[in-house]
CSV table of C-alpha atoms in Angstrom, one decimal:
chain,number,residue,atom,x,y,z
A,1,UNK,CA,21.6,-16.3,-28.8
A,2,UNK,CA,20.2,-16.4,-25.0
A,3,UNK,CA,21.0,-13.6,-23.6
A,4,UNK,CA,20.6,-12.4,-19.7
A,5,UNK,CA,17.6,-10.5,-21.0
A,6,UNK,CA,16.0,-13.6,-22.5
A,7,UNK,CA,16.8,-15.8,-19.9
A,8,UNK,CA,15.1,-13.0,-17.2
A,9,UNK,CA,12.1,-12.8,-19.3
A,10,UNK,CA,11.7,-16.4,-19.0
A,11,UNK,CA,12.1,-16.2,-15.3
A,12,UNK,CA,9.6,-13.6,-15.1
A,13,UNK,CA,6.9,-15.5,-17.9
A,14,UNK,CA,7.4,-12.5,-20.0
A,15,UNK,CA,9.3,-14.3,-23.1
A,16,UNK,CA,7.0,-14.9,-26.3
A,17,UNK,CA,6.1,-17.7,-26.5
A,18,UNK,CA,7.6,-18.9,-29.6
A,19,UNK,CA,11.2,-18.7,-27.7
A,20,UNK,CA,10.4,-20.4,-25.4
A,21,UNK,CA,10.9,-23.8,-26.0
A,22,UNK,CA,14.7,-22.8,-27.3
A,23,UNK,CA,15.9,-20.9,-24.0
A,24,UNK,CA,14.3,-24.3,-22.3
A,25,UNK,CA,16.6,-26.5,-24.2
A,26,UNK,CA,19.8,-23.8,-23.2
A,27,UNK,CA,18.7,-23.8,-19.8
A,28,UNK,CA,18.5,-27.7,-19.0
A,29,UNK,CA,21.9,-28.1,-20.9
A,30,UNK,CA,23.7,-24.8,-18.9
A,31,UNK,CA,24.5,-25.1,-15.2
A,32,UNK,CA,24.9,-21.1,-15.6
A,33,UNK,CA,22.4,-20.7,-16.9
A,34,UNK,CA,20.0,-22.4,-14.6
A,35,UNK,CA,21.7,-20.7,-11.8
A,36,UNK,CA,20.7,-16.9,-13.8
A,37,UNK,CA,17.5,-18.3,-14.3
A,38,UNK,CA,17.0,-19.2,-9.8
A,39,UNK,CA,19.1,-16.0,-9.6
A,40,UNK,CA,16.3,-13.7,-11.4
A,41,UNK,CA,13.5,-15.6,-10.1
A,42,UNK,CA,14.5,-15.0,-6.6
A,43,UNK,CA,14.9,-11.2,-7.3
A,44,UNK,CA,11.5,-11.3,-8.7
A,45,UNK,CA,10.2,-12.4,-5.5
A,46,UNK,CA,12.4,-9.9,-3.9
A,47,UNK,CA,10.9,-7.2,-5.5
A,48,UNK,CA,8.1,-8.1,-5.2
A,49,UNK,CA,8.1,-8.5,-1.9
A,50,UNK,CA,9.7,-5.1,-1.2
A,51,UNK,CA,7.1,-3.6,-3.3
A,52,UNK,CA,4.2,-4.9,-1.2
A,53,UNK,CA,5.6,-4.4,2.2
A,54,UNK,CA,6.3,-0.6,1.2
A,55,UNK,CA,2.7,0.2,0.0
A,56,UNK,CA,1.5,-2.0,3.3
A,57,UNK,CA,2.5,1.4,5.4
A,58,UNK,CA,0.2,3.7,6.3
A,59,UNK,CA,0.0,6.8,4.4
A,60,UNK,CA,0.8,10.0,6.3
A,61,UNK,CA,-2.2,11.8,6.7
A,62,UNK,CA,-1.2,14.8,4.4
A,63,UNK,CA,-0.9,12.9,1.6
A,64,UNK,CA,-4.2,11.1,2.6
A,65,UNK,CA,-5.6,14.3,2.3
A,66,UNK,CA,-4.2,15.2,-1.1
A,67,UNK,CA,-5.9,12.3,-2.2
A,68,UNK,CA,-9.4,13.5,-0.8
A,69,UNK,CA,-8.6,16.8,-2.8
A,70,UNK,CA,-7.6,14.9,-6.0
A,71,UNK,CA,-10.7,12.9,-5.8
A,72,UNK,CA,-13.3,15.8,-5.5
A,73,UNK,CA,-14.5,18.7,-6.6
A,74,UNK,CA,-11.3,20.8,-6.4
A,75,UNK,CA,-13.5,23.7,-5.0
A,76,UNK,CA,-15.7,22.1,-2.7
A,77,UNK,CA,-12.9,19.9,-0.9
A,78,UNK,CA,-11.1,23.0,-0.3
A,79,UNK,CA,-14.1,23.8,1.7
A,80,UNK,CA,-14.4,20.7,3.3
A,81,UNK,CA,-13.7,20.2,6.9
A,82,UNK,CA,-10.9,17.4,7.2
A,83,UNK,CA,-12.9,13.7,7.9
A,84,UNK,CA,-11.3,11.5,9.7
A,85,UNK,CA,-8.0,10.2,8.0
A,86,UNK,CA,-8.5,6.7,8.6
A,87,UNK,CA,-11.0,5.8,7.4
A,88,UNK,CA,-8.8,5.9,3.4
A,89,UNK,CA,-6.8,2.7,4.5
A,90,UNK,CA,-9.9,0.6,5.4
A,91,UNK,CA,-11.8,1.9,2.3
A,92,UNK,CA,-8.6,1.0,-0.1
A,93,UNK,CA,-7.6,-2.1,1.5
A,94,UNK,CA,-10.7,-3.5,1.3
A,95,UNK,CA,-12.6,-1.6,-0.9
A,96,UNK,CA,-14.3,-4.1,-2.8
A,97,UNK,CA,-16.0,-5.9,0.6
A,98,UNK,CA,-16.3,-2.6,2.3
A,99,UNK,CA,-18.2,-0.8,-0.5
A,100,UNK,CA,-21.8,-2.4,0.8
A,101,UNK,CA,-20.7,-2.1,4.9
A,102,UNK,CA,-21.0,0.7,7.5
A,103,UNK,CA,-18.1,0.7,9.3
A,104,UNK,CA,-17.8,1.5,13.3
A,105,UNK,CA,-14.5,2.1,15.0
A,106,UNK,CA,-14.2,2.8,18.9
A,107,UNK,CA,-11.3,3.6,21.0
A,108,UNK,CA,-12.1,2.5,24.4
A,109,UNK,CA,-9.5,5.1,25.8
A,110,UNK,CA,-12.4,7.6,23.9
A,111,UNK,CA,-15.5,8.2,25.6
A,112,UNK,CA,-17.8,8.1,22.1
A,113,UNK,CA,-18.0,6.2,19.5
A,114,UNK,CA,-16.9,7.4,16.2
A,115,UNK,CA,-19.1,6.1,13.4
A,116,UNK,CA,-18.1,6.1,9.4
A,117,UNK,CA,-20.6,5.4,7.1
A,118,UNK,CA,-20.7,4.9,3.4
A,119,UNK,CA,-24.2,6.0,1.3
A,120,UNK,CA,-26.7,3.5,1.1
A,121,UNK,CA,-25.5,1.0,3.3
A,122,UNK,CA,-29.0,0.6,4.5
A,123,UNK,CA,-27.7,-0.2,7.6
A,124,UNK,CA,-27.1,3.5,8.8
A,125,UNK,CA,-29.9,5.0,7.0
A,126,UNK,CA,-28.0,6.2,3.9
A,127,UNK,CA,-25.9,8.8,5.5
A,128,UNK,CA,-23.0,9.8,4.0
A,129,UNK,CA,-19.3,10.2,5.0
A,130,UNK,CA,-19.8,13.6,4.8
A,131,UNK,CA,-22.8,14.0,6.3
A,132,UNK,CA,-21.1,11.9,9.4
A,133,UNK,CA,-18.0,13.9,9.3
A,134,UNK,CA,-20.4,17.1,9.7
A,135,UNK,CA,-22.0,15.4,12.8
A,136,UNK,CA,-19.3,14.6,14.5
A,137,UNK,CA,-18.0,18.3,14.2
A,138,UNK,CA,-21.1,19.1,15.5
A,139,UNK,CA,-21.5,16.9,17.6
A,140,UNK,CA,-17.6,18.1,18.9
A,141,UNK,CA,-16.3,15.0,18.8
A,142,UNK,CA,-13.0,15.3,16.7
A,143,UNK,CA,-10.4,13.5,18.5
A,144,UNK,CA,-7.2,15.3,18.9
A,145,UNK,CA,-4.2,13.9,16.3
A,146,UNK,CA,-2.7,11.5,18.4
A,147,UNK,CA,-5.9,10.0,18.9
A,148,UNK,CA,-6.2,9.6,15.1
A,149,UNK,CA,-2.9,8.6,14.7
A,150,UNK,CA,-2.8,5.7,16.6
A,151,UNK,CA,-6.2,4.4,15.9
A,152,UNK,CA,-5.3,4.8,11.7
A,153,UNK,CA,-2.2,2.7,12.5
A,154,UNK,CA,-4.4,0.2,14.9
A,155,UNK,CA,-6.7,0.1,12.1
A,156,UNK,CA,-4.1,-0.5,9.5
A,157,UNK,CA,-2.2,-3.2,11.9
A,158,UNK,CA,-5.4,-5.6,12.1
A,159,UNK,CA,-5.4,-5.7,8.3
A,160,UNK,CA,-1.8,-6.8,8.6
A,161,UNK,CA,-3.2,-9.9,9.6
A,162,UNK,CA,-6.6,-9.9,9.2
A,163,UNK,CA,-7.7,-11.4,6.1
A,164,UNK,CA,-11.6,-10.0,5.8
A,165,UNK,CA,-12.9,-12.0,3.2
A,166,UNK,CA,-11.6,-15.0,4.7
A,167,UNK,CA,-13.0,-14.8,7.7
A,168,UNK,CA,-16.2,-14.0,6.4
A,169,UNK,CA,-15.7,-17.1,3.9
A,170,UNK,CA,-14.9,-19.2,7.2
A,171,UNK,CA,-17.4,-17.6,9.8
A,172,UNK,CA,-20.1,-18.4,7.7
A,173,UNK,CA,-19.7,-21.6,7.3
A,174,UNK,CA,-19.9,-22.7,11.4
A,175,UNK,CA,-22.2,-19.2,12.4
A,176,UNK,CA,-25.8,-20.9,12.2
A,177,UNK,CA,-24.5,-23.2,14.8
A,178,UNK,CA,-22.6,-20.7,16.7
A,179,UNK,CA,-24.3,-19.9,20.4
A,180,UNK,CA,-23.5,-17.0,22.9
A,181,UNK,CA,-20.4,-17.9,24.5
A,182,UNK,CA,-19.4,-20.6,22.2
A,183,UNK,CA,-15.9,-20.6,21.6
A,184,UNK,CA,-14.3,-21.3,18.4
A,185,UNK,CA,-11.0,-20.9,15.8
A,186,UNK,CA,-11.0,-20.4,11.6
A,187,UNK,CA,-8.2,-20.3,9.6
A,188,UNK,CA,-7.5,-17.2,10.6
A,189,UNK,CA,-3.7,-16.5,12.6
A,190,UNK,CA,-2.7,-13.2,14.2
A,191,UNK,CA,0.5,-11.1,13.8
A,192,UNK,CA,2.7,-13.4,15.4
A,193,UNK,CA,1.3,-16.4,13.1
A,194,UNK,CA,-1.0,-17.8,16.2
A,195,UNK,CA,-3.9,-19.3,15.5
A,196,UNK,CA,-6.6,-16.4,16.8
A,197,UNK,CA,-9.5,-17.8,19.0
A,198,UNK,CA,-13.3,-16.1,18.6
A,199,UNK,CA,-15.6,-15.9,21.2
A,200,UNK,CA,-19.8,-15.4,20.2
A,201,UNK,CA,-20.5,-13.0,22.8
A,202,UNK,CA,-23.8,-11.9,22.2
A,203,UNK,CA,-26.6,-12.1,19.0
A,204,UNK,CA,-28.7,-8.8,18.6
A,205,UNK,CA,-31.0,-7.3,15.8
A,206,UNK,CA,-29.4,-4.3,14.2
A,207,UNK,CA,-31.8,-0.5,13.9
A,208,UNK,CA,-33.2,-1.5,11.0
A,209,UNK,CA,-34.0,-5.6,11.9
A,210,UNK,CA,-31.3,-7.5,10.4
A,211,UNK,CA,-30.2,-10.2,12.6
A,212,UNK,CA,-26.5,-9.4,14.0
A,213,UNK,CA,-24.1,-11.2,15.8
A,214,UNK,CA,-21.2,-9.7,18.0
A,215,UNK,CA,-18.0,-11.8,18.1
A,216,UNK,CA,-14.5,-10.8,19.7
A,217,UNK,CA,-11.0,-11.9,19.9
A,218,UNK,CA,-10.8,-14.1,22.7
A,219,UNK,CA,-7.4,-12.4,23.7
A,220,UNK,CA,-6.3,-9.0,23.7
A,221,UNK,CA,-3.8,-9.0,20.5
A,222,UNK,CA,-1.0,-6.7,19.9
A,223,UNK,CA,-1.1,-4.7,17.0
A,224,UNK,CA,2.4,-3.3,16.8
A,225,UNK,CA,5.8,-3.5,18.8
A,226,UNK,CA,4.8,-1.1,21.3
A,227,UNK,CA,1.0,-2.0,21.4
A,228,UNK,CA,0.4,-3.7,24.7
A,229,UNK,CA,-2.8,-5.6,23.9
A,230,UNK,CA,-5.4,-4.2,22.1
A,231,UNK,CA,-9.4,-5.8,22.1
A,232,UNK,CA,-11.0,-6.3,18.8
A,233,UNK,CA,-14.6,-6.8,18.6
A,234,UNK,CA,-16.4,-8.1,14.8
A,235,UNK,CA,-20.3,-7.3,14.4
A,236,UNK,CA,-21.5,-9.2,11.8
A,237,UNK,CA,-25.1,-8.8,10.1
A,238,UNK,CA,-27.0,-11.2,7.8
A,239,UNK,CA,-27.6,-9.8,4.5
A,240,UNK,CA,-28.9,-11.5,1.5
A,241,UNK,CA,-28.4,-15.2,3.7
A,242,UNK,CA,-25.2,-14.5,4.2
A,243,UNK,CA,-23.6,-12.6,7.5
A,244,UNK,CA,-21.4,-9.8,6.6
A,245,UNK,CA,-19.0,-7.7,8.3
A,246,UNK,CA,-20.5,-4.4,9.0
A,247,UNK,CA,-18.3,-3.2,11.8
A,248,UNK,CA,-14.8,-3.5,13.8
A,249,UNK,CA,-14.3,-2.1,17.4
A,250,UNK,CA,-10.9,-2.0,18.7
A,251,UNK,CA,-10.6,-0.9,22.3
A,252,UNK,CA,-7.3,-0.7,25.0
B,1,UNK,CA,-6.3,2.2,-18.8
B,2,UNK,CA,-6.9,5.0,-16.6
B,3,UNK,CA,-5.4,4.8,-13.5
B,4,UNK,CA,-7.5,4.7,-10.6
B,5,UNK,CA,-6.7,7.8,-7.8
B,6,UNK,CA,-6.5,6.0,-4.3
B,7,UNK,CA,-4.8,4.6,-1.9
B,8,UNK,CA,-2.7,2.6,-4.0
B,9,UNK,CA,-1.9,4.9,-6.3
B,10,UNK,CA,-0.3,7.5,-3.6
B,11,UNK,CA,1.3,4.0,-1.8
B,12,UNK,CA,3.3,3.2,-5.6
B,13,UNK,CA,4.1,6.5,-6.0
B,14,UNK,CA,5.7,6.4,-2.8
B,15,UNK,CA,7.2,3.0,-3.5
B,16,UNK,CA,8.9,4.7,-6.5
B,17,UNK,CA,10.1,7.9,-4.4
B,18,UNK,CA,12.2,5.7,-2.8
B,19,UNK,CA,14.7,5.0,-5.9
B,20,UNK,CA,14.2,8.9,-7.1
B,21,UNK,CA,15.0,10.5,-3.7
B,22,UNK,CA,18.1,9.3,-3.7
B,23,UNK,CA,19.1,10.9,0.0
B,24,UNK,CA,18.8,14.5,-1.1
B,25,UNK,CA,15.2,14.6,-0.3
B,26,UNK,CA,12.6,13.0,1.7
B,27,UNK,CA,10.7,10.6,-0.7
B,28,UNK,CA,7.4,11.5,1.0
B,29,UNK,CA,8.5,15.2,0.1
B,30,UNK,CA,8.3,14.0,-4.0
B,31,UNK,CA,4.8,12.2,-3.9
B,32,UNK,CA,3.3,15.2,-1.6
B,33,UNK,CA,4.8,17.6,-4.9
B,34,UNK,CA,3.4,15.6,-7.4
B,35,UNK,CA,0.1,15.0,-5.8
B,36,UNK,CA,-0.1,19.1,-5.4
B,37,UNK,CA,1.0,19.5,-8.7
B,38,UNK,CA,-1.8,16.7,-9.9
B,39,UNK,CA,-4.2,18.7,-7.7
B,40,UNK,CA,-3.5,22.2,-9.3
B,41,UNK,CA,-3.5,20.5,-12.6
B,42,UNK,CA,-6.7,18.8,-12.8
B,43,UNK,CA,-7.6,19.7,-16.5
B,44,UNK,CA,-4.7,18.9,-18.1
B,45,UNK,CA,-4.0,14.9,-16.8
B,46,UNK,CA,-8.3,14.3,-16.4
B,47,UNK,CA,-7.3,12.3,-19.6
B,48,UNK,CA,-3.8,11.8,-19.6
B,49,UNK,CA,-3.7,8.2,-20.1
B,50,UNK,CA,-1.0,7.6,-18.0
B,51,UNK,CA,-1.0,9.7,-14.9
B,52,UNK,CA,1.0,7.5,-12.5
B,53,UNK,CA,3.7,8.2,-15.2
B,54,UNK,CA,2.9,11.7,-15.2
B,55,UNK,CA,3.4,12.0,-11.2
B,56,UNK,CA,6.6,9.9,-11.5
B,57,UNK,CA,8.1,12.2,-14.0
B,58,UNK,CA,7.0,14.8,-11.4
B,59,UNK,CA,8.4,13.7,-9.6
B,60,UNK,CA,11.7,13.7,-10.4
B,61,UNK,CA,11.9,17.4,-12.0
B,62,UNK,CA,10.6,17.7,-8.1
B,63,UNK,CA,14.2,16.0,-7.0
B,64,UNK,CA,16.0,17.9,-10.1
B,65,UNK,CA,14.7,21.1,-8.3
B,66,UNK,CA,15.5,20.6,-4.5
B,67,UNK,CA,19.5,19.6,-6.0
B,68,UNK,CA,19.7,22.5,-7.7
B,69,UNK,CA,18.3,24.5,-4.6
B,70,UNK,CA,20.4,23.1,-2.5
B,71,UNK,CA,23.4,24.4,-4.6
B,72,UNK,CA,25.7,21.2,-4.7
B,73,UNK,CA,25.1,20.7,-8.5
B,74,UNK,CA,23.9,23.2,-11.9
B,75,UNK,CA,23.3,20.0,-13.4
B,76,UNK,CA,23.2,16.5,-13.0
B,77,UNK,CA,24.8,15.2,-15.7
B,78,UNK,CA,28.7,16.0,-16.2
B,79,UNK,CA,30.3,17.5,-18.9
B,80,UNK,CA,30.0,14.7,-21.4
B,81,UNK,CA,26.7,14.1,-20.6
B,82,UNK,CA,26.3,11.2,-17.9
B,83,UNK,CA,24.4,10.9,-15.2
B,84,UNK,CA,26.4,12.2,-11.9
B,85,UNK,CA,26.3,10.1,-8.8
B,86,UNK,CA,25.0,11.9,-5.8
B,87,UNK,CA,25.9,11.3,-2.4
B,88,UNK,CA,23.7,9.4,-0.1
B,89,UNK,CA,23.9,10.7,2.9
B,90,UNK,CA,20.1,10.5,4.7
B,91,UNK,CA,18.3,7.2,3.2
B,92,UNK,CA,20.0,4.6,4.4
B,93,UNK,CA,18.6,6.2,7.9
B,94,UNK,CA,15.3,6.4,6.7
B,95,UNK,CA,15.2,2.8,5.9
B,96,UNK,CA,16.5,2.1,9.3
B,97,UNK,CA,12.9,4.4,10.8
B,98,UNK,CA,11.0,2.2,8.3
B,99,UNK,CA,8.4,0.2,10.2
B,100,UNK,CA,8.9,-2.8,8.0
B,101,UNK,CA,10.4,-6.1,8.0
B,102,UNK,CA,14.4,-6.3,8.4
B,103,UNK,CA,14.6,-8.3,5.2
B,104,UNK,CA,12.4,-5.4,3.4
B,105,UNK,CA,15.2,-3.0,5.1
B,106,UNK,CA,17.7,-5.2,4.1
B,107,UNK,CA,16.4,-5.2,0.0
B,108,UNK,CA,15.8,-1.4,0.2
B,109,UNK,CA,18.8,-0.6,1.5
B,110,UNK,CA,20.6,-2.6,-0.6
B,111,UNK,CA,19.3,-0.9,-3.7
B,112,UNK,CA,19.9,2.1,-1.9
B,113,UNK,CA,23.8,1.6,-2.4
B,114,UNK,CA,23.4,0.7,-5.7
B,115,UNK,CA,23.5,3.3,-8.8
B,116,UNK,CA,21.3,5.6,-9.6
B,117,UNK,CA,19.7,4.0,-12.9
B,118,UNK,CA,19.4,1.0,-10.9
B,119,UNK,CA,17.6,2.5,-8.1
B,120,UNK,CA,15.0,3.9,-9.9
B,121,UNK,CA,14.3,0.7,-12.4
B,122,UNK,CA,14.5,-1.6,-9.7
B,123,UNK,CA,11.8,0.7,-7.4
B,124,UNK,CA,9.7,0.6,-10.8
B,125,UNK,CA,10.2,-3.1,-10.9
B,126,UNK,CA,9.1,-3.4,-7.5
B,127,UNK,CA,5.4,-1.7,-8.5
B,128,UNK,CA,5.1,-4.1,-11.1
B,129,UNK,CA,5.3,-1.7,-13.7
B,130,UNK,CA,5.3,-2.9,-17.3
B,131,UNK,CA,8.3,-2.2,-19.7
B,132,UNK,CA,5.9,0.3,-21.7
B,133,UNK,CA,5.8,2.3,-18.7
B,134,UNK,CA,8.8,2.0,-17.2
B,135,UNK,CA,10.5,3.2,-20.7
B,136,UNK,CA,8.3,6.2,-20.2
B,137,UNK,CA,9.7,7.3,-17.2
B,138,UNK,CA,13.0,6.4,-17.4
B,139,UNK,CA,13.0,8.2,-20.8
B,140,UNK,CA,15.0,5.6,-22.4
B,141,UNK,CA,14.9,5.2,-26.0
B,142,UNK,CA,13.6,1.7,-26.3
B,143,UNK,CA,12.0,-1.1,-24.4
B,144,UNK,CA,15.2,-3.4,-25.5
B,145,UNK,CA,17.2,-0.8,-23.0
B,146,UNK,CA,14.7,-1.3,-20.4
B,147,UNK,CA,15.3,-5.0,-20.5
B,148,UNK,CA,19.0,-4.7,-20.5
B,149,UNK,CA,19.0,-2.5,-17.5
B,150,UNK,CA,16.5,-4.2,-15.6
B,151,UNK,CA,18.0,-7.6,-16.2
B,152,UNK,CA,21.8,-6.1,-15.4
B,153,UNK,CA,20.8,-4.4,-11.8
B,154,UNK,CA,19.0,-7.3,-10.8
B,155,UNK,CA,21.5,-9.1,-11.6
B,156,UNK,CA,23.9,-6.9,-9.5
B,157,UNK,CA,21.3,-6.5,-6.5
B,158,UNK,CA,20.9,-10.5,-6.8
B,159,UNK,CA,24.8,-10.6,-6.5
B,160,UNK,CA,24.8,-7.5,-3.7
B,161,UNK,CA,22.7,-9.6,-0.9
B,162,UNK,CA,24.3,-12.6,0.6
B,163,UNK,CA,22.4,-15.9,-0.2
């Protein structure tokens, strides 16, 4: 018998496979039954969808923090003087492409830079997150919460739109025959679904001698609602014959 | 497989706070529990194969707690034994402070309205969890129950939001 069970398994490409040819023959012969079958597939998409807007929010930086404890050593991240919370929801989101960077973020209404840094980047020298968390504290250069607050959800608003690997897939292509103050556009669309044009504004060599190139947004881009305009700034170094992203600065 | 502890993992438990709170509680309230409880507990889920499923069930003795705090209920199941309904009075605002797209709002607070079994399958749904695990938490006895209710409140949520 088909059943609403079988006919949403179907839907959702969960039915064994042996059924599947006999819910097929009900479906094609039932005008119901087709109609259960668009019915579940849209609410597969529904929930899917909800399901990946809710987890595209920004976690609240006490549970951020939970996670930092749940992840160490229970005693030592007791201890441990609270890093900067944004830097979770670049290293999740992008994880995999940021495990090899070092990444910079600067807030233009800040007077210093705020540097994060993942070991053996060999970009920074191999210092650690925790090592740069310790230096800014010395260094007395924790931002107040507001300050972190707004730069996590700037942070978390470029990824909205900002497909990483994609634009590192597309820069690479046209780069070598990028020069300084060449315009140009990729794939790549902002927020508001316009296509985002790049500027080369300068090539440099990094510290350590890799060959770098620094390329903004041509226009300021809003992150959120409220956001006025916000600048956005890629550095990208060659590595291995290929340039990667190794830092993002996003100034007012 | 053992569930990897990061961002993700917090943002689906989260995700699946929003069919336990049910309006009694804030759902970031639950995961911030859990996560304390996970925290204090180190030794005992280090192996537990499951521990997404172990936060989630957290989880809700979290929720059982702050009802029977807050006095309205001993129990929350009547005398014969089903589920009560409990008011929801809070979520449909906290949707509304949501910073997420008004057809999200619209889907959430949809399932908001609906019952209680259906909130929390449909949340599970919506972290792509498999029937295995969602049997788990749910505490049902079978997977063939899982089915049944999944398929039956999407159905009804299907049927709830205008085409």
């Amino acid at each position: 018998m088909i059943d609403d069970v079988k006919i949403m398994q179907y839907a959702d490409g969960t039915l064994p496979e042996e059924e599947k040819a006999t819910v097929e023959k009900a479906i094609e012969n039932n005008p119901e039954l087709k109609k259960l079958l668009k019915d579940y597939q849209e609410s597969a998409d529904l929930l899917f969808n909800l399901g990946q807007s809710i987890k595209s929010q920004p976690l609240p930086d006490a549970l951020k923090e939970k996670l930092k404890l749940l992840n160490a050593g229970q005693e030592r991240s007791l201890k441990m003087k609270t890093p900067f919370s944004f830097f979770n929801i670049f290293k999740v989101q992008y994880a995999g492409v940021a495990a090899a960077l070092t990444i910079f973020f600067y807030g233009g209404f800040y007077t210093q830079g705020v540097m994060m840094a993942k070991k053996d980047t060999g970009i920074t020298g191999g210092k650690t997150e925790m090592q740069m968390a310790a230096k800014k504290e010395e260094n007395k250069l924790k931002p107040v919460d507001q300050f972190k607050n707004d730069l996590s959800s700037s942070v978390s608003n470029v990824y909205k739109f900002f497909n990483e690997e994609q634009f590192v897939s597309d820069v690479n292509n046209i780069i070598g025959d990028l020069k300084k103050g060449d315009e140009f556009e990729l794939s790549l669309k902002d927020g508001a679904g316009t296509l985002i044009k790049f500027i080369l504004v300068k090539n440099y060599q990094s510290n350590n001698g890799l060959e770098c190139k620094n390329i903004a947004f041509k226009k300021k881009t809003k992150l959120s609602r409220s956001d006025l305009g916000t600048n956005i700034e890629l550095d990208l170094c060659k590595r291995n014959n290929k340039y990667q992203l190794v830092s993002i600065n996003i100034s007012k | 497989m053992k569930e990897k502890l990061d961002e993700n993992f917090v943002k689906s438990l989260v995700l699946i706070a929003q069919g336990i709170a049910k309006g009694k509680c804030d759902p970031y309230d639950l995961v911030n529990g859990a996560m304390e409880y996970l925290i204090k507990n180190k030794e005992k889920y280090m192996d537990h194969p499951n521990i997404k499923a172990l936060a989630v069930l957290k989880m809700k003795g979290l929720f059982i707690d702050d009802i029977r705090k807050s006095k309205n209920f001993t129990s929350l199941t009547d005398e014969e034994g089903k589920d009560m309904e409990i008011k929801d009075d809070q979520q449909l605002d906290m949707v509304e402070k949501m910073e997420v797209s008004s057809e999200t709002k619209k889907v959430l607070k949809t399932i908001k309205s609906m019952g209680e079994k259906c909130q929390e399958i449909l949340m599970l749904a919506a972290d792509q969890m498999s029937m295995q695990e969602m049997q788990e938490i749910t505490g049902v006895k079978s997977i063939g129950t899982v089915l049944s209710r999944l398929s039956n409140c999407r159905k009804e949520l299907k049927g709830l939001l205008p085409t």
